């Protein structure tokens, strides 16, 4: 059982700021409004399968892969290993980076690694069989379809709030530890993996840029679909009937506002939004 007395949280960032709100301590595995356990499990699995198919669509299109898949392709061409094995090993390696960031994996984290690693090879083989030579127009359609499907799938599996994937958890962990913006952290990680993957022989093209710029828009639009994500990605879990535990925060005397305090409040809000998007397992220990 985790000792919450030493648990860093968004509250620790907000506490020094006069007038900052007090954030309730998370309740592990709290249910999501309107989603039962069976529905959450099914949506997690189907969302991850759809995510895998979207990966395969972008790879098969040949117009440029998702940023992390550029790295995966480069490693496949360098090592000769299968795509699924490379995805699995990369995921485990990224997961080890959670240790110094004190991130906690959830069921969704493990499912992300297992399902995507096992399903990517069959997905690529199925596309190769069904559409062996998509051509230029077919490649464009596959790439655009892959971006849209990826955004919807991401909203579906993140919306059940069972824990982020290894790569998303790395992002939220760095946001929480550094105080930098989600945009800066995400951009820095993806530029780095694209550059390394390109050097190793991964495919970079217009679809790589289109994915980076467009998938967030699709995720946001899909998250507004109440049947898929009833409360939105940033919604609080439904009440479990237990009272929320609020950490005690010593009152701080009001001080005149300054630019530094305003920046601190903005960073705290960004961290809270990043962590809330991935559920309780996306929070730090």
PDB file of N, CA and C in Angstrom, residues 97-147:
ATOM      1  N   UNK A  97      12.101   4.031 -17.804  1.00  0.00           N
ATOM      2  CA  UNK A  97      12.320   5.461 -17.547  1.00  0.00           C
ATOM      3  C   UNK A  97      11.287   6.011 -16.576  1.00  0.00           C
ATOM      4  N   UNK A  98      10.218   5.251 -16.319  1.00  0.00           N
ATOM      5  CA  UNK A  98       9.215   5.689 -15.349  1.00  0.00           C
ATOM      6  C   UNK A  98       9.756   5.633 -13.919  1.00  0.00           C
ATOM      7  N   UNK A  99      10.751   4.759 -13.682  1.00  0.00           N
ATOM      8  CA  UNK A  99      11.225   4.545 -12.311  1.00  0.00           C
ATOM      9  C   UNK A  99      11.742   5.837 -11.685  1.00  0.00           C
ATOM     10  N   UNK A 100      12.706   6.543 -12.314  1.00  0.00           N
ATOM     11  CA  UNK A 100      13.157   7.792 -11.696  1.00  0.00           C
ATOM     12  C   UNK A 100      12.080   8.873 -11.680  1.00  0.00           C
ATOM     13  N   UNK A 101      11.090   8.750 -12.582  1.00  0.00           N
ATOM     14  CA  UNK A 101       9.996   9.729 -12.612  1.00  0.00           C
ATOM     15  C   UNK A 101       8.905   9.373 -11.613  1.00  0.00           C
ATOM     16  N   UNK A 102       9.038   8.199 -10.986  1.00  0.00           N
ATOM     17  CA  UNK A 102       8.096   7.719  -9.980  1.00  0.00           C
ATOM     18  C   UNK A 102       6.678   7.647 -10.521  1.00  0.00           C
ATOM     19  N   UNK A 103       6.573   7.133 -11.758  1.00  0.00           N
ATOM     20  CA  UNK A 103       5.274   6.890 -12.356  1.00  0.00           C
ATOM     21  C   UNK A 103       4.805   5.480 -11.995  1.00  0.00           C
ATOM     22  N   UNK A 104       3.498   5.280 -11.973  1.00  0.00           N
ATOM     23  CA  UNK A 104       2.930   3.983 -11.633  1.00  0.00           C
ATOM     24  C   UNK A 104       2.143   3.424 -12.814  1.00  0.00           C
ATOM     25  N   UNK A 105       2.524   2.273 -13.355  1.00  0.00           N
ATOM     26  CA  UNK A 105       1.759   1.702 -14.467  1.00  0.00           C
ATOM     27  C   UNK A 105       0.412   1.183 -14.012  1.00  0.00           C
ATOM     28  N   UNK A 106      -0.549   1.173 -14.927  1.00  0.00           N
ATOM     29  CA  UNK A 106      -1.870   0.629 -14.638  1.00  0.00           C
ATOM     30  C   UNK A 106      -2.155  -0.543 -15.548  1.00  0.00           C
ATOM     31  N   UNK A 107      -3.364  -1.061 -15.459  1.00  0.00           N
ATOM     32  CA  UNK A 107      -3.758  -2.179 -16.325  1.00  0.00           C
ATOM     33  C   UNK A 107      -3.644  -1.775 -17.785  1.00  0.00           C
ATOM     34  N   UNK A 108      -4.029  -0.535 -18.074  1.00  0.00           N
ATOM     35  CA  UNK A 108      -3.956  -0.054 -19.447  1.00  0.00           C
ATOM     36  C   UNK A 108      -2.535   0.019 -19.966  1.00  0.00           C
ATOM     37  N   UNK A 109      -1.583   0.273 -19.098  1.00  0.00           N
ATOM     38  CA  UNK A 109      -0.176   0.341 -19.493  1.00  0.00           C
ATOM     39  C   UNK A 109       0.309  -1.026 -19.962  1.00  0.00           C
ATOM     40  N   UNK A 110       0.007  -2.050 -19.158  1.00  0.00           N
ATOM     41  CA  UNK A 110       0.411  -3.416 -19.517  1.00  0.00           C
ATOM     42  C   UNK A 110      -0.320  -3.878 -20.775  1.00  0.00           C
ATOM     43  N   UNK A 111      -1.618  -3.592 -20.844  1.00  0.00           N
ATOM     44  CA  UNK A 111      -2.402  -3.982 -22.019  1.00  0.00           C
ATOM     45  C   UNK A 111      -1.862  -3.308 -23.276  1.00  0.00           C
ATOM     46  N   UNK A 112      -1.440  -2.059 -23.154  1.00  0.00           N
ATOM     47  CA  UNK A 112      -0.878  -1.325 -24.289  1.00  0.00           C
ATOM     48  C   UNK A 112       0.316  -2.071 -24.874  1.00  0.00           C
ATOM     49  N   UNK A 113       1.230  -2.492 -24.001  1.00  0.00           N
ATOM     50  CA  UNK A 113       2.431  -3.192 -24.467  1.00  0.00           C
ATOM     51  C   UNK A 113       2.077  -4.524 -25.106  1.00  0.00           C
ATOM     52  N   UNK A 114       1.261  -5.321 -24.401  1.00  0.00           N
ATOM     53  CA  UNK A 114       0.961  -6.680 -24.859  1.00  0.00           C
ATOM     54  C   UNK A 114       0.150  -6.676 -26.152  1.00  0.00           C
ATOM     55  N   UNK A 115      -0.946  -5.921 -26.185  1.00  0.00           N
ATOM     56  CA  UNK A 115      -1.847  -5.959 -27.341  1.00  0.00           C
ATOM     57  C   UNK A 115      -1.183  -5.400 -28.590  1.00  0.00           C
ATOM     58  N   UNK A 116      -0.539  -4.241 -28.473  1.00  0.00           N
ATOM     59  CA  UNK A 116       0.081  -3.640 -29.662  1.00  0.00           C
ATOM     60  C   UNK A 116       1.230  -4.505 -30.175  1.00  0.00           C
ATOM     61  N   UNK A 117       2.045  -5.043 -29.283  1.00  0.00           N
ATOM     62  CA  UNK A 117       3.179  -5.872 -29.711  1.00  0.00           C
ATOM     63  C   UNK A 117       2.722  -7.135 -30.417  1.00  0.00           C
ATOM     64  N   UNK A 118       1.623  -7.735 -29.939  1.00  0.00           N
ATOM     65  CA  UNK A 118       1.130  -8.974 -30.541  1.00  0.00           C
ATOM     66  C   UNK A 118       0.307  -8.727 -31.809  1.00  0.00           C
ATOM     67  N   UNK A 119      -0.375  -7.578 -31.882  1.00  0.00           N
ATOM     68  CA  UNK A 119      -1.302  -7.344 -32.989  1.00  0.00           C
ATOM     69  C   UNK A 119      -0.694  -6.614 -34.178  1.00  0.00           C
ATOM     70  N   UNK A 120       0.475  -5.989 -34.021  1.00  0.00           N
ATOM     71  CA  UNK A 120       1.010  -5.181 -35.118  1.00  0.00           C
ATOM     72  C   UNK A 120       1.429  -6.025 -36.322  1.00  0.00           C
ATOM     73  N   UNK A 121       2.051  -7.170 -36.087  1.00  0.00           N
ATOM     74  CA  UNK A 121       2.473  -8.017 -37.211  1.00  0.00           C
ATOM     75  C   UNK A 121       1.274  -8.559 -37.999  1.00  0.00           C
ATOM     76  N   UNK A 122       0.241  -9.130 -37.339  1.00  0.00           N
ATOM     77  CA  UNK A 122      -0.939  -9.549 -38.097  1.00  0.00           C
ATOM     78  C   UNK A 122      -1.616  -8.404 -38.843  1.00  0.00           C
ATOM     79  N   UNK A 123      -1.620  -7.218 -38.250  1.00  0.00           N
ATOM     80  CA  UNK A 123      -2.239  -6.063 -38.918  1.00  0.00           C
ATOM     81  C   UNK A 123      -1.476  -5.693 -40.190  1.00  0.00           C
ATOM     82  N   UNK A 124      -0.152  -5.675 -40.098  1.00  0.00           N
ATOM     83  CA  UNK A 124       0.663  -5.378 -41.283  1.00  0.00           C
ATOM     84  C   UNK A 124       0.488  -6.451 -42.351  1.00  0.00           C
ATOM     85  N   UNK A 125       0.444  -7.721 -41.946  1.00  0.00           N
ATOM     86  CA  UNK A 125       0.268  -8.822 -42.896  1.00  0.00           C
ATOM     87  C   UNK A 125      -1.089  -8.745 -43.581  1.00  0.00           C
ATOM     88  N   UNK A 126      -2.136  -8.393 -42.812  1.00  0.00           N
ATOM     89  CA  UNK A 126      -3.474  -8.291 -43.394  1.00  0.00           C
ATOM     90  C   UNK A 126      -3.533  -7.185 -44.438  1.00  0.00           C
ATOM     91  N   UNK A 127      -2.928  -6.040 -44.151  1.00  0.00           N
ATOM     92  CA  UNK A 127      -2.908  -4.951 -45.134  1.00  0.00           C
ATOM     93  C   UNK A 127      -2.101  -5.318 -46.364  1.00  0.00           C
ATOM     94  N   UNK A 128      -1.002  -6.026 -46.167  1.00  0.00           N
ATOM     95  CA  UNK A 128      -0.171  -6.467 -47.302  1.00  0.00           C
ATOM     96  C   UNK A 128      -0.949  -7.410 -48.207  1.00  0.00           C
ATOM     97  N   UNK A 129      -1.797  -8.230 -47.595  1.00  0.00           N
ATOM     98  CA  UNK A 129      -2.606  -9.184 -48.370  1.00  0.00           C
ATOM     99  C   UNK A 129      -3.771  -8.492 -49.070  1.00  0.00           C
ATOM    100  N   UNK A 130      -4.470  -7.622 -48.337  1.00  0.00           N
ATOM    101  CA  UNK A 130      -5.655  -6.970 -48.879  1.00  0.00           C
ATOM    102  C   UNK A 130      -5.323  -5.868 -49.888  1.00  0.00           C
ATOM    103  N   UNK A 131      -4.210  -5.175 -49.687  1.00  0.00           N
ATOM    104  CA  UNK A 131      -3.863  -4.032 -50.543  1.00  0.00           C
ATOM    105  C   UNK A 131      -2.344  -3.996 -50.704  1.00  0.00           C
ATOM    106  N   UNK A 132      -1.808  -4.957 -51.483  1.00  0.00           N
ATOM    107  CA  UNK A 132      -0.347  -5.095 -51.560  1.00  0.00           C
ATOM    108  C   UNK A 132       0.374  -3.865 -52.122  1.00  0.00           C
ATOM    109  N   UNK A 133      -0.215  -3.181 -53.094  1.00  0.00           N
ATOM    110  CA  UNK A 133       0.420  -2.014 -53.697  1.00  0.00           C
ATOM    111  C   UNK A 133      -0.569  -0.848 -53.710  1.00  0.00           C
ATOM    112  N   UNK A 134      -0.655  -0.089 -52.632  1.00  0.00           N
ATOM    113  CA  UNK A 134      -1.671   0.971 -52.579  1.00  0.00           C
ATOM    114  C   UNK A 134      -1.435   2.118 -53.547  1.00  0.00           C
ATOM    115  N   UNK A 135      -0.192   2.322 -54.004  1.00  0.00           N
ATOM    116  CA  UNK A 135       0.090   3.433 -54.900  1.00  0.00           C
ATOM    117  C   UNK A 135       0.030   4.770 -54.173  1.00  0.00           C
ATOM    118  N   UNK A 136       0.177   5.840 -54.958  1.00  0.00           N
ATOM    119  CA  UNK A 136       0.228   7.165 -54.350  1.00  0.00           C
ATOM    120  C   UNK A 136      -1.108   7.580 -53.741  1.00  0.00           C
ATOM    121  N   UNK A 137      -2.184   7.460 -54.539  1.00  0.00           N
ATOM    122  CA  UNK A 137      -3.500   7.864 -54.041  1.00  0.00           C
ATOM    123  C   UNK A 137      -3.929   6.963 -52.889  1.00  0.00           C
ATOM    124  N   UNK A 138      -3.719   5.666 -53.057  1.00  0.00           N
ATOM    125  CA  UNK A 138      -4.068   4.738 -51.986  1.00  0.00           C
ATOM    126  C   UNK A 138      -3.260   5.008 -50.726  1.00  0.00           C
ATOM    127  N   UNK A 139      -1.985   5.349 -50.904  1.00  0.00           N
ATOM    128  CA  UNK A 139      -1.138   5.653 -49.755  1.00  0.00           C
ATOM    129  C   UNK A 139      -1.628   6.880 -49.004  1.00  0.00           C
ATOM    130  N   UNK A 140      -2.061   7.893 -49.754  1.00  0.00           N
ATOM    131  CA  UNK A 140      -2.586   9.108 -49.119  1.00  0.00           C
ATOM    132  C   UNK A 140      -3.854   8.789 -48.332  1.00  0.00           C
ATOM    133  N   UNK A 141      -4.746   7.991 -48.937  1.00  0.00           N
ATOM    134  CA  UNK A 141      -5.987   7.626 -48.260  1.00  0.00           C
ATOM    135  C   UNK A 141      -5.703   6.791 -47.009  1.00  0.00           C
ATOM    136  N   UNK A 142      -4.765   5.849 -47.110  1.00  0.00           N
ATOM    137  CA  UNK A 142      -4.406   5.031 -45.952  1.00  0.00           C
ATOM    138  C   UNK A 142      -3.831   5.892 -44.825  1.00  0.00           C
ATOM    139  N   UNK A 143      -2.969   6.826 -45.199  1.00  0.00           N
ATOM    140  CA  UNK A 143      -2.340   7.672 -44.188  1.00  0.00           C
ATOM    141  C   UNK A 143      -3.372   8.552 -43.488  1.00  0.00           C
ATOM    142  N   UNK A 144      -4.243   9.186 -44.254  1.00  0.00           N
ATOM    143  CA  UNK A 144      -5.265  10.044 -43.655  1.00  0.00           C
ATOM    144  C   UNK A 144      -6.223   9.222 -42.788  1.00  0.00           C
ATOM    145  N   UNK A 145      -6.621   8.048 -43.314  1.00  0.00           N
ATOM    146  CA  UNK A 145      -7.488   7.175 -42.528  1.00  0.00           C
ATOM    147  C   UNK A 145      -6.815   6.709 -41.250  1.00  0.00           C
ATOM    148  N   UNK A 146      -5.503   6.442 -41.320  1.00  0.00           N
ATOM    149  CA  UNK A 146      -4.760   6.018 -40.143  1.00  0.00           C
ATOM    150  C   UNK A 146      -4.694   7.100 -39.082  1.00  0.00           C
ATOM    151  N   UNK A 147      -4.548   8.353 -39.510  1.00  0.00           N
ATOM    152  CA  UNK A 147      -4.502   9.468 -38.553  1.00  0.00           C
ATOM    153  C   UNK A 147      -5.844   9.621 -37.841  1.00  0.00           C
TER     154      UNK A 147
END
